[in-house]
Amino acid sequence: MPGTEPPGTDVPGTESPGTDPRGRSPRVLPCGEDAVLVELADLDAVSDLAEVLRTDPPPGVVDVVPAARTVLVRGDVRRRAAWLAAVTRAAAAGPPADRPGDGSAAVDDPTGRVVDIPVVYDGPDLVQVARETGLSVEEVVARHLAGGPGGYRVAFGGFAPGFAYVVGVDPRLHVPRLTTPRTRVPAGAVALAGDYTAVYPAASPGGWRLLGTTSVAMFDVGRGRDAAALLRPGDVVRFTPSPALPRAVAAPRAAPPSAPPRAPDRTVSPPSPVASPPPVASPPPVASPPPVASPSPLSSPSPVAPSPPVISFRAAGTTSSVISVPAVTSAAGAPVVTVLATGPLLLLQDLGRPGLAAVGVPRSGAADPDALRRANRLVGNRPSAAGLEVVLGGLVLRCAATTALALTGAPVAADLDGTPVPHGAAVRAPAGAVLRLGSPPAGLRTWVAVRGGLAVPAVLGSRSADVLSGLGPAAVRPGDVLPLGDDVDGLPELPLPDGPVPGVEVPGVEVPGVDVPGVEIPGAEVRAAEGPGVEVPGPVLLPASDGPRLDHLDARGRAALWGTVWDVSPASNRVAVRLAGAPLTRRALGEPPSEGLVAGAVQVPPDGQPVVFGADHPVTGGYPVVAVLTREGRARAAQLRPGQQVRLTRTGVPPQHPA
């Protein structure tokens, strides 16, 4: 949320004249393999193009993310050439014939939805805003209600689900943010910052000026995928005075990115609406997450038979204490799996929530989507079926019914009732069988697919746990019972009963069952031995293409971008991998206005230390994106551990990518 945005998120009013494209013709800048950034003259042009692409999206377009001066368009890499041509034509066409095209606000265009927001003007900054603007409190209220000459319109979203930047503020009310952000702004707070006004969708820290409060829910997953966010880009907003006291707007509780989200006991139930993310400035070391936060309010778990027998054990490959859990937590033979131990962190993941970035909802999904797809293919699931993302092993899982399992990602020593489980191959798991995973000798994340997928309730069309926004199921913990679904698409690809396990050779590494070189093991330079004490003498190579703001680095900085060997910081998680080393030097261009972000984007904040965004990256950011990892680069980044060394390697953007 404003005041505690992740690195690079936009601060209203920080636009630099050196980067303002006002007055230029549209420019289409590559932004990785599956996206482009369309740079436009002003916010009017942004609104026009975003509306055209939303109303009649070219085939293959997945996300359209308007921002202050740009529109990010992300699409299917296999159809990149077609949708890119359509987007370029739309950008070159300019404003509609009935638009003046003179850069005026033009927020009085009546084509958008009209959303009324009742406000009680009781904010703690109301008097101070009056003093700074030379107006009376009554005049501040009147001017905020009226807005500028054309009224209010939603320009773009960002930072958190449901947070909408509303333009059209009376120029007399343009005030800067607080010098020191508040540690907590209540949900429903109506605020000002620069030439924007907004409503905080959930309680969070923030630095905007608070004028009042509304009881309207700005974001509610209960309204469904298309209506969860009350405000969408293009909507007309009308603030109305409300004499009544505002109702208490409960701040939905969810685990922040500085602590892994927590799952309920026994059967996983639907999570509560999203909580705003704290900053990603100080996430925990990936290898040892801090204590979990309290779970979100959830519906009642499924009944459990009284006084069930218990089974006690110590999870192989972990330091967990001996634990006792019910031996049977569901009806006999029911298609469920019971989690007996989790290791450091266990999350449910699928392919995420594409198409909602314009209202501030990150895509999320598996840190390496290709690894999850492979695991699902092996057990005969659809690519989008939900599986388990295991950090540093330690998972112990019992199957209540006969099923099939497959492991991909970081190879681990695994067994099923004592029988070794190959990596990258489907295995049959009889009813009652227990799967145990050790710790990976190299890499960080292993994915486990189960035949049919994990059928926990979907949130906005996805079962992914997003540690930035708090959307999706909480982190899985021992004792949770996960129902299996019917998300199948064929039969499992089982190995021959007496045949060899498929495998490949990675230079210096021989791991049975690893099916994609350079993806399962992070980097071709990795030399691994069985068991602990793996030595990684060389840097992991992360292939990347030029980013849309590479010109923000000076000549020395551009050379260092591709030549520096970086250390992976312990302050890394699913939101971002932070790199530490000699700072990259930048040109004196200031920070760009807020722009859409993609997974794999490499931002350079003022300290010169690159930040590589992961699956749970923020929707928008305001630091220059100087490079974007390729698909292979993102897969390798998902396996990075704190302390490893990496180097970015320059590559071009191919016209399309294999499926």
XYZ file of C-alpha atoms in Angstrom:
659
model
C 0.000 0.000 0.000
C 1.118 3.604 -0.394
C 3.907 4.494 1.941
C 5.266 0.946 2.134
C 5.349 -0.073 -1.486
C 7.684 -2.835 -2.703
C 10.925 -1.630 -4.246
C 10.251 0.479 -7.293
C 6.541 1.056 -6.779
C 5.464 4.486 -7.882
C 5.340 7.512 -5.637
C 2.908 10.077 -7.058
C 4.632 13.263 -8.060
C 8.058 11.737 -8.692
C 7.797 11.795 -12.477
C 11.037 13.113 -13.929
C 11.028 15.510 -16.881
C 13.918 13.506 -18.280
C 11.736 10.419 -18.633
C 8.368 11.956 -19.422
C 7.385 10.880 -22.945
C 4.741 13.639 -23.223
C 4.584 14.906 -26.768
C 6.328 11.906 -28.328
C 4.835 9.380 -30.676
C 3.970 6.050 -29.034
C 6.927 3.726 -28.489
C 6.604 -0.039 -28.085
C 9.372 -1.408 -25.876
C 10.076 -5.140 -25.385
C 9.530 -6.314 -21.831
C 10.637 -9.939 -21.851
C 9.390 -12.787 -23.976
C 5.673 -12.372 -23.341
C 5.110 -8.619 -22.847
C 5.650 -5.145 -24.276
C 5.515 -1.729 -22.675
C 3.715 0.884 -24.775
C 4.999 4.364 -23.889
C 2.467 7.117 -24.587
C 2.248 10.892 -24.431
C -0.008 11.297 -21.410
C -2.633 9.703 -19.193
C -5.372 10.402 -21.740
C -3.526 8.343 -24.343
C -2.976 5.602 -21.753
C -6.699 5.501 -20.976
C -7.617 5.430 -24.669
C -5.317 2.531 -25.523
C -6.204 0.552 -22.405
C -9.910 0.948 -23.177
C -9.432 -0.220 -26.773
C -7.467 -3.279 -25.671
C -9.955 -4.128 -22.917
C -12.991 -3.701 -25.157
C -11.614 -5.645 -28.117
C -8.514 -7.534 -26.964
C -6.348 -8.963 -29.746
C -6.276 -12.782 -29.693
C -3.590 -13.960 -27.319
C -3.546 -10.895 -25.037
C -3.694 -11.946 -21.368
C -3.209 -8.762 -19.324
C -3.552 -5.054 -20.014
C -2.042 -2.894 -17.260
C -2.426 0.883 -17.622
C -0.165 3.094 -15.527
C 0.861 6.755 -15.396
C 2.401 7.001 -18.898
C 2.482 3.443 -20.206
C 0.364 0.406 -20.922
C 1.902 -3.010 -20.254
C 0.495 -5.691 -22.536
C 1.231 -9.323 -21.734
C 0.180 -12.168 -23.983
C 0.652 -15.709 -25.207
C 4.276 -16.092 -26.314
C 3.245 -18.470 -29.101
C 1.119 -15.723 -30.707
C 3.379 -12.823 -29.872
C 3.842 -11.631 -33.447
C 0.069 -11.373 -34.057
C -0.955 -9.581 -30.876
C 2.102 -7.332 -30.947
C 1.142 -6.118 -34.431
C -2.409 -5.422 -33.261
C -1.226 -3.529 -30.175
C 1.192 -1.462 -32.269
C -1.604 -0.508 -34.692
C -3.902 0.461 -31.827
C -1.219 2.623 -30.233
C -0.443 4.373 -33.523
C -4.122 5.063 -34.212
C -4.205 7.715 -31.496
C -7.285 8.959 -29.627
C -10.818 8.320 -30.889
C -12.227 10.880 -33.305
C -14.442 12.388 -30.608
C -11.510 13.017 -28.270
C -9.706 16.373 -28.448
C -6.245 14.773 -28.284
C -4.841 17.845 -26.543
C -3.747 16.182 -23.322
C -6.716 17.490 -21.331
C -7.995 15.349 -18.496
C -11.229 14.495 -20.281
C -12.456 12.523 -17.307
C -16.033 13.595 -18.049
C -16.337 11.015 -20.826
C -19.588 9.247 -19.844
C -18.701 5.826 -21.277
C -17.386 4.301 -18.036
C -19.336 2.848 -15.131
C -20.332 5.334 -12.442
C -19.477 4.295 -8.882
C -20.684 6.337 -5.905
C -18.558 6.272 -2.740
C -20.115 7.819 0.380
C -17.544 9.528 2.593
C -17.569 10.715 6.175
C -15.022 13.540 6.238
C -13.431 12.806 9.584
C -9.830 12.153 8.536
C -6.885 13.029 10.785
C -5.185 15.064 8.025
C -8.177 17.179 7.077
C -7.135 20.215 9.143
C -3.499 20.019 8.006
C -4.514 19.824 4.329
C -6.638 22.924 4.874
C -3.654 24.761 6.365
C -1.267 23.757 3.587
C -3.689 24.734 0.829
C -4.892 27.950 2.461
C -8.473 26.707 2.416
C -10.996 26.155 5.155
C -11.891 22.617 6.147
C -15.302 23.137 4.556
C -13.660 24.229 1.302
C -11.360 21.184 1.303
C -14.366 18.912 1.704
C -16.332 20.721 -0.994
C -13.449 20.624 -3.464
C -12.783 16.939 -2.820
C -16.448 16.130 -3.369
C -16.553 18.091 -6.623
C -13.185 17.111 -8.055
C -11.580 18.937 -10.930
C -13.348 20.376 -13.982
C -14.093 16.948 -15.451
C -14.749 14.995 -12.272
C -13.057 11.774 -11.208
C -12.025 8.716 -13.185
C -9.991 5.619 -12.279
C -6.666 5.851 -14.097
C -5.007 2.601 -13.061
C -4.604 0.153 -10.198
C -1.559 -1.055 -8.328
C 0.216 -1.913 -5.077
C -2.616 -4.030 -3.674
C -5.795 -5.715 -4.908
C -8.538 -3.107 -5.157
C -6.297 -0.049 -4.759
C -7.275 2.345 -7.555
C -5.544 5.583 -8.541
C -8.293 8.119 -9.188
C -7.438 11.225 -11.234
C -9.351 14.484 -11.473
C -8.389 16.020 -8.114
C -8.960 19.760 -7.828
C -5.507 21.372 -8.388
C -5.874 23.329 -5.144
C -5.819 19.993 -3.265
C -2.527 18.698 -4.676
C -0.529 17.960 -1.522
C 2.555 15.774 -1.008
C 2.605 12.548 0.951
C 3.508 12.473 4.611
C 7.216 12.675 5.345
C 6.895 9.700 7.706
C 4.263 7.120 6.705
C 1.788 5.880 9.285
C 2.303 2.375 10.557
C -1.392 1.661 10.037
C -4.043 3.219 7.843
C -7.519 1.753 8.364
C -9.424 0.028 5.601
C -11.807 2.424 3.931
C -9.625 5.501 4.486
C -10.164 8.113 1.755
C -6.849 9.744 0.930
C -4.938 12.259 -1.195
C -1.399 12.188 -2.607
C -0.202 14.532 -5.327
C -2.804 14.648 -8.065
C -4.411 11.336 -7.077
C -7.096 10.337 -4.617
C -7.834 6.795 -3.518
C -9.466 4.545 -0.938
C -7.381 2.055 1.029
C -8.972 -1.375 0.418
C -7.509 -2.920 3.588
C -5.622 -1.840 6.669
C -1.921 -1.261 6.052
C 0.894 1.220 6.581
C 0.692 4.223 4.303
C 1.763 7.800 3.685
C -1.188 9.426 1.941
C -3.198 12.289 3.508
C -6.367 10.951 5.121
C -9.482 13.043 4.561
C -12.234 10.690 5.596
C -13.668 7.204 5.707
C -16.045 5.083 3.675
C -17.768 1.860 4.634
C -17.827 0.595 1.043
C -15.752 -2.568 0.522
C -13.213 -1.762 -2.175
C -12.127 -5.378 -2.644
C -14.083 -8.515 -1.829
C -13.298 -11.921 -3.322
C -16.846 -12.955 -2.446
C -18.094 -10.817 -5.323
C -16.319 -13.054 -7.811
C -13.454 -12.655 -10.236
C -14.935 -9.850 -12.346
C -16.405 -7.812 -9.488
C -13.955 -8.374 -6.627
C -12.425 -4.922 -7.179
C -15.066 -2.229 -6.841
C -13.153 0.196 -9.052
C -11.648 -0.647 -12.440
C -9.655 1.525 -14.853
C -12.014 3.786 -16.778
C -14.717 3.924 -14.104
C -16.218 7.291 -13.187
C -16.095 7.928 -9.419
C -18.403 10.198 -7.463
C -17.666 10.942 -3.817
C -20.819 11.775 -1.875
C -21.140 13.199 1.659
C -22.344 10.780 4.307
C -23.624 12.117 7.640
C -23.674 8.704 9.260
C -20.736 7.267 11.154
C -18.820 4.786 9.007
C -19.314 1.143 9.727
C -16.260 -0.696 10.964
C -14.517 -2.234 7.993
C -12.762 -5.339 9.238
C -9.235 -5.580 7.936
C -8.963 -9.024 6.356
C -6.135 -10.889 7.988
C -3.541 -12.694 5.953
C 0.086 -13.554 6.412
C 2.453 -10.807 5.208
C 5.366 -11.540 2.898
C 7.679 -11.291 5.900
C 6.100 -14.468 7.276
C 4.811 -17.462 5.338
C 1.026 -17.720 5.272
C -0.505 -20.306 7.541
C -3.037 -23.001 6.815
C -5.959 -24.069 8.980
C -6.068 -27.358 10.823
C -7.327 -30.386 8.956
C -9.321 -29.712 5.786
C -8.381 -26.518 3.925
C -11.298 -24.090 3.720
C -11.866 -20.914 1.691
C -9.617 -18.058 2.787
C -10.842 -14.630 3.764
C -10.443 -11.567 1.521
C -7.048 -10.088 0.903
C -4.945 -8.071 3.280
C -2.633 -5.365 2.012
C 0.991 -6.377 1.604
C 3.676 -4.871 3.771
C 6.848 -3.860 1.945
C 9.133 -6.480 0.485
C 12.090 -4.536 1.737
C 12.830 -7.020 4.503
C 11.428 -10.457 3.656
C 12.761 -13.401 5.615
C 15.587 -15.634 4.471
C 14.015 -18.240 2.259
C 15.810 -21.071 3.990
C 14.430 -20.377 7.460
C 11.069 -18.624 7.541
C 10.047 -16.901 10.773
C 7.181 -18.137 12.921
C 3.922 -18.296 11.039
C 1.232 -15.704 11.559
C -2.235 -16.411 12.861
C -4.497 -17.968 10.261
C -7.204 -16.021 8.527
C -10.775 -16.635 9.676
C -11.945 -19.696 7.822
C -15.072 -21.731 7.601
C -15.455 -24.737 9.837
C -13.286 -27.723 8.984
C -14.736 -31.020 7.955
C -15.726 -33.233 10.865
C -13.155 -35.679 12.178
C -13.995 -38.936 13.883
C -13.560 -38.718 17.667
C -10.473 -40.198 19.296
C -8.766 -41.471 16.135
C -5.592 -43.533 16.399
C -2.362 -41.609 15.897
C 0.903 -42.293 14.146
C 4.192 -40.800 15.359
C 7.395 -40.385 13.380
C 10.298 -38.046 12.688
C 10.294 -36.564 9.187
C 13.286 -37.726 7.176
C 15.667 -34.990 6.122
C 14.294 -32.419 8.565
C 14.961 -31.314 12.111
C 11.297 -31.571 13.073
C 10.431 -33.062 16.414
C 8.487 -36.288 16.629
C 4.869 -35.416 15.952
C 1.583 -37.261 16.331
C -1.301 -36.839 13.912
C -4.539 -38.725 13.324
C -3.913 -41.912 11.409
C -7.267 -41.473 9.656
C -8.750 -38.010 9.170
C -11.377 -38.751 6.541
C -13.698 -41.500 5.438
C -11.899 -44.681 4.474
C -10.742 -44.590 0.873
C -11.680 -40.937 0.399
C -9.611 -39.192 -2.289
C -7.524 -37.013 0.007
C -3.928 -36.664 1.073
C -2.899 -35.868 4.639
C 0.132 -33.700 5.280
C 2.163 -35.119 8.161
C 5.176 -32.769 7.930
C 5.969 -29.762 5.764
C 9.602 -28.738 6.069
C 10.314 -24.978 6.139
C 7.451 -23.929 3.826
C 4.754 -25.740 1.872
C 2.394 -23.870 -0.455
C -0.396 -24.841 -2.817
C 0.216 -23.516 -6.312
C -1.264 -23.689 -9.782
C -0.677 -21.411 -12.787
C -1.982 -18.306 -11.035
C -4.493 -15.522 -11.684
C -3.775 -13.985 -15.103
C -5.941 -11.162 -16.389
C -6.453 -9.239 -13.131
C -3.321 -7.097 -12.964
C -5.240 -3.950 -13.946
C -7.050 -4.041 -10.578
C -3.897 -4.766 -8.587
C -4.151 -8.564 -8.367
C -0.778 -10.259 -9.039
C -0.672 -13.347 -11.223
C 1.206 -15.456 -8.643
C 1.311 -19.210 -9.391
C 4.170 -21.700 -9.192
C 7.623 -20.117 -8.965
C 8.564 -22.280 -11.969
C 5.340 -22.892 -13.931
C 7.067 -25.275 -16.349
C 8.135 -27.552 -13.492
C 4.540 -27.767 -12.257
C 3.286 -28.383 -15.791
C 5.732 -31.276 -16.180
C 4.686 -32.803 -12.880
C 1.022 -32.550 -13.876
C 1.707 -34.066 -17.279
C 3.445 -37.044 -15.675
C 0.393 -37.926 -13.550
C -2.100 -37.176 -16.343
C -3.408 -33.870 -14.975
C -4.312 -30.725 -16.829
C -1.417 -28.232 -16.814
C -3.374 -25.911 -14.512
C -4.034 -28.483 -11.777
C -2.950 -27.412 -8.288
C 0.066 -29.111 -6.724
C 2.452 -28.604 -3.833
C 5.478 -26.289 -3.883
C 7.981 -27.642 -1.344
C 10.792 -25.413 -0.061
C 13.940 -27.314 0.976
C 12.175 -30.666 1.228
C 10.893 -32.202 4.446
C 7.413 -33.056 3.127
C 5.708 -36.161 4.504
C 2.396 -37.017 2.855
C -0.033 -39.907 3.311
C -2.450 -40.977 0.551
C -5.884 -42.142 1.716
C -6.706 -43.650 -1.686
C -4.632 -45.178 -4.466
C -3.279 -42.459 -6.727
C -0.227 -41.399 -8.754
C 2.511 -38.949 -7.733
C 5.340 -37.153 -9.525
C 8.202 -34.912 -8.403
C 9.883 -32.167 -10.450
C 12.056 -29.153 -9.643
C 14.971 -29.528 -7.246
C 15.775 -33.275 -7.023
C 15.456 -34.758 -3.545
C 15.928 -38.181 -2.010
C 12.343 -39.468 -1.751
C 10.701 -42.744 -0.818
C 7.228 -44.236 -0.757
C 6.928 -46.589 2.221
C 10.678 -47.089 2.039
C 10.880 -47.643 -1.729
C 12.914 -44.960 -3.530
C 10.861 -42.571 -5.672
C 12.496 -41.425 -8.931
C 12.600 -37.783 -9.865
C 10.724 -36.697 -12.989
C 8.646 -39.870 -13.279
C 5.147 -40.843 -12.149
C 4.807 -43.524 -9.488
C 1.780 -45.422 -8.199
C 0.933 -44.683 -4.563
C -1.313 -47.338 -2.963
C -3.948 -46.357 -0.412
C -2.264 -45.661 2.916
C 1.206 -45.147 1.402
C 3.411 -42.427 2.901
C 5.661 -40.241 0.722
C 8.762 -38.762 2.387
C 11.032 -36.107 0.890
C 14.534 -35.350 2.114
C 16.393 -32.099 1.547
C 17.593 -31.243 -1.981
C 21.396 -31.255 -2.353
C 21.034 -28.323 -4.752
C 18.181 -26.008 -5.616
C 15.379 -24.751 -3.426
C 11.918 -25.814 -4.615
C 10.413 -29.192 -5.503
C 6.924 -29.613 -6.946
C 4.664 -32.562 -6.136
C 1.713 -33.363 -8.384
C -1.010 -35.802 -7.337
C -3.390 -37.416 -9.798
C -6.504 -35.212 -10.076
C -4.894 -32.162 -8.510
C -5.593 -30.639 -5.099
C -9.196 -29.436 -4.988
C -9.039 -26.727 -2.325
C -11.438 -23.815 -2.926
C -10.283 -21.437 -5.646
C -9.922 -17.704 -4.991
C -10.527 -15.537 -8.058
C -10.119 -18.592 -10.270
C -6.869 -19.882 -8.774
C -5.676 -22.089 -5.914
C -2.304 -20.339 -5.699
C -1.026 -18.910 -2.424
C 0.225 -15.351 -3.043
C 2.551 -14.191 -0.260
C 2.457 -10.550 -1.423
C -1.288 -9.936 -1.596
C -2.390 -12.641 0.854
C -4.790 -14.114 -1.723
C -5.313 -17.845 -1.966
C -4.985 -20.712 0.486
C -2.799 -20.308 3.533
C 0.460 -22.189 3.865
C -0.024 -25.887 4.485
C 0.919 -27.205 7.926
C 1.067 -30.647 9.544
C -2.352 -32.213 10.005
C -3.972 -30.548 7.007
C -6.146 -32.797 4.846
C -6.173 -31.831 1.156
C -8.964 -33.163 -1.069
C -8.097 -34.507 -4.506
C -10.027 -33.347 -7.564
C -10.756 -34.574 -11.064
C -8.548 -32.132 -12.966
C -7.240 -34.895 -15.230
C -6.369 -34.957 -18.902
C -5.212 -38.445 -19.802
C -3.403 -41.272 -18.072
C -0.248 -41.065 -15.953
C 3.041 -41.527 -17.787
C 4.231 -44.407 -15.635
C 7.734 -45.876 -16.178
C 8.070 -49.491 -17.267
C 7.914 -51.852 -14.244
C 11.477 -53.130 -14.761
C 12.831 -50.385 -16.971
C 15.364 -47.691 -16.152
C 14.221 -44.356 -14.748
C 14.479 -41.596 -17.359
C 17.366 -39.217 -16.746
C 19.643 -36.681 -18.330
C 23.195 -35.587 -17.823
C 23.938 -32.096 -16.587
C 27.618 -31.157 -16.758
C 29.168 -32.426 -13.527
C 25.831 -33.721 -12.249
C 24.132 -37.075 -12.567
C 20.622 -37.051 -11.095
C 18.144 -39.750 -12.156
C 14.938 -38.427 -13.585
C 15.860 -34.793 -14.216
C 14.176 -34.107 -17.510
C 15.226 -30.565 -18.497
C 18.905 -29.551 -18.315
C 19.605 -26.208 -16.694
C 16.113 -25.892 -15.231
C 15.875 -28.501 -12.515
C 19.424 -27.716 -11.354
C 20.060 -23.944 -11.203
C 22.740 -23.229 -13.779
C 24.936 -25.340 -16.003
C 27.906 -24.672 -13.728
C 26.367 -26.490 -10.759
C 28.326 -29.542 -9.643
C 26.379 -31.563 -7.126
C 27.160 -34.615 -5.067
C 24.666 -36.873 -3.363
C 23.644 -35.876 0.121
C 24.423 -32.699 2.050
C 27.473 -30.522 1.603
C 26.881 -29.736 -2.056
C 29.569 -27.502 -3.522
C 28.553 -24.876 -6.063
C 31.848 -23.360 -7.244
C 30.594 -21.267 -10.164
C 27.895 -18.630 -10.581
C 24.443 -19.576 -11.819
C 23.840 -18.013 -15.221
C 20.519 -16.184 -15.587
C 19.758 -15.456 -19.259
C 17.934 -12.140 -19.693
C 16.983 -9.688 -22.427
C 17.310 -5.906 -22.338
C 14.658 -4.237 -20.215
C 12.536 -1.286 -21.344
C 14.513 1.112 -19.107
C 18.052 -0.111 -19.745
C 18.879 3.450 -20.792
C 18.624 4.486 -17.131
C 22.030 2.872 -16.583
C 25.104 4.728 -17.744
C 27.724 3.019 -19.928
C 29.572 1.687 -16.905
C 26.355 0.426 -15.336
C 25.272 -1.366 -18.524
C 28.610 -3.139 -18.742
C 28.450 -4.100 -15.067
C 24.883 -5.395 -15.459
C 26.140 -8.253 -17.630
C 29.573 -8.680 -16.069
C 29.025 -8.568 -12.304
C 28.836 -11.743 -10.234
C 26.142 -11.130 -7.619
C 25.448 -12.771 -4.272
C 21.881 -13.885 -3.554
C 20.697 -12.025 -0.459
C 18.975 -13.826 2.431
C 16.222 -11.177 2.029
C 14.700 -13.112 -0.881
C 11.393 -14.912 -1.289
C 8.670 -15.556 -3.857
C 8.191 -11.817 -4.309
C 11.766 -11.056 -5.313
C 15.334 -12.333 -5.329
C 17.611 -9.564 -4.117
C 21.159 -9.408 -5.433
C 24.105 -7.906 -3.575
C 27.338 -6.662 -5.097
C 29.011 -3.588 -6.537
C 26.203 -1.044 -7.133
C 25.113 -0.409 -10.709
C 25.599 3.216 -11.732
C 22.687 5.118 -13.226
C 22.169 8.160 -15.380
C 20.595 11.196 -13.742
C 17.128 10.598 -15.154
C 15.186 10.234 -11.911
C 12.649 7.479 -11.389
C 10.152 6.668 -14.142
C 6.440 7.006 -13.407
C 4.595 3.900 -12.279
C 4.786 1.107 -14.889
C 3.521 -2.446 -15.137
C 5.839 -5.275 -14.085
C 6.342 -8.849 -15.246
C 7.860 -11.888 -13.560
C 11.600 -11.860 -14.118
C 11.836 -8.064 -14.287
C 15.193 -6.800 -12.977
C 14.744 -3.441 -11.257
C 17.531 -1.155 -10.088
C 16.570 1.009 -7.101
C 18.660 4.033 -6.085
C 21.113 1.891 -4.102
C 22.146 0.128 -7.331
C 21.433 -3.389 -5.995
C 19.275 -5.302 -8.514
C 15.951 -6.819 -7.509
C 14.709 -9.765 -9.609
C 10.946 -10.126 -9.319
C 9.444 -13.572 -8.855
C 6.006 -15.121 -9.148
C 4.402 -12.911 -6.480
C 5.799 -9.626 -7.810
C 3.837 -6.370 -7.446
C 1.680 -5.316 -10.377
C 3.363 -1.936 -10.873
C 6.650 -0.306 -9.921
C 8.528 2.943 -10.290
C 12.206 1.960 -10.490
C 13.745 1.311 -13.904
C 13.504 -2.236 -15.280
C 16.875 -2.757 -16.961
C 16.541 -6.446 -17.886
C 13.952 -9.239 -17.950
C 14.827 -12.887 -17.343
C 13.919 -15.412 -19.996
C 11.713 -18.376 -19.251
C 14.780 -20.476 -18.490
C 16.222 -17.670 -16.384
C 13.077 -17.495 -14.250
C 13.200 -21.256 -13.724
C 16.791 -21.034 -12.510
C 16.021 -18.034 -10.303
C 13.265 -20.053 -8.608
C 15.956 -22.471 -7.381
C 18.396 -19.901 -5.985
C 19.454 -20.157 -2.356
C 20.828 -17.326 -0.229
C 24.600 -17.140 -0.603
C 24.717 -18.499 -4.142
C 26.348 -16.431 -6.837
C 24.660 -15.463 -10.084
C 25.486 -13.583 -13.250
C 23.079 -12.166 -15.815
C 23.797 -13.210 -19.404
C 22.469 -11.118 -22.268
C 20.154 -12.654 -24.840
C 17.660 -11.390 -27.384
C 13.878 -11.673 -27.254
C 12.777 -14.475 -29.593
C 9.682 -13.828 -31.734
C 7.933 -16.730 -30.046
C 8.621 -19.468 -27.540
C 7.855 -23.195 -27.685
C 4.809 -24.308 -25.749
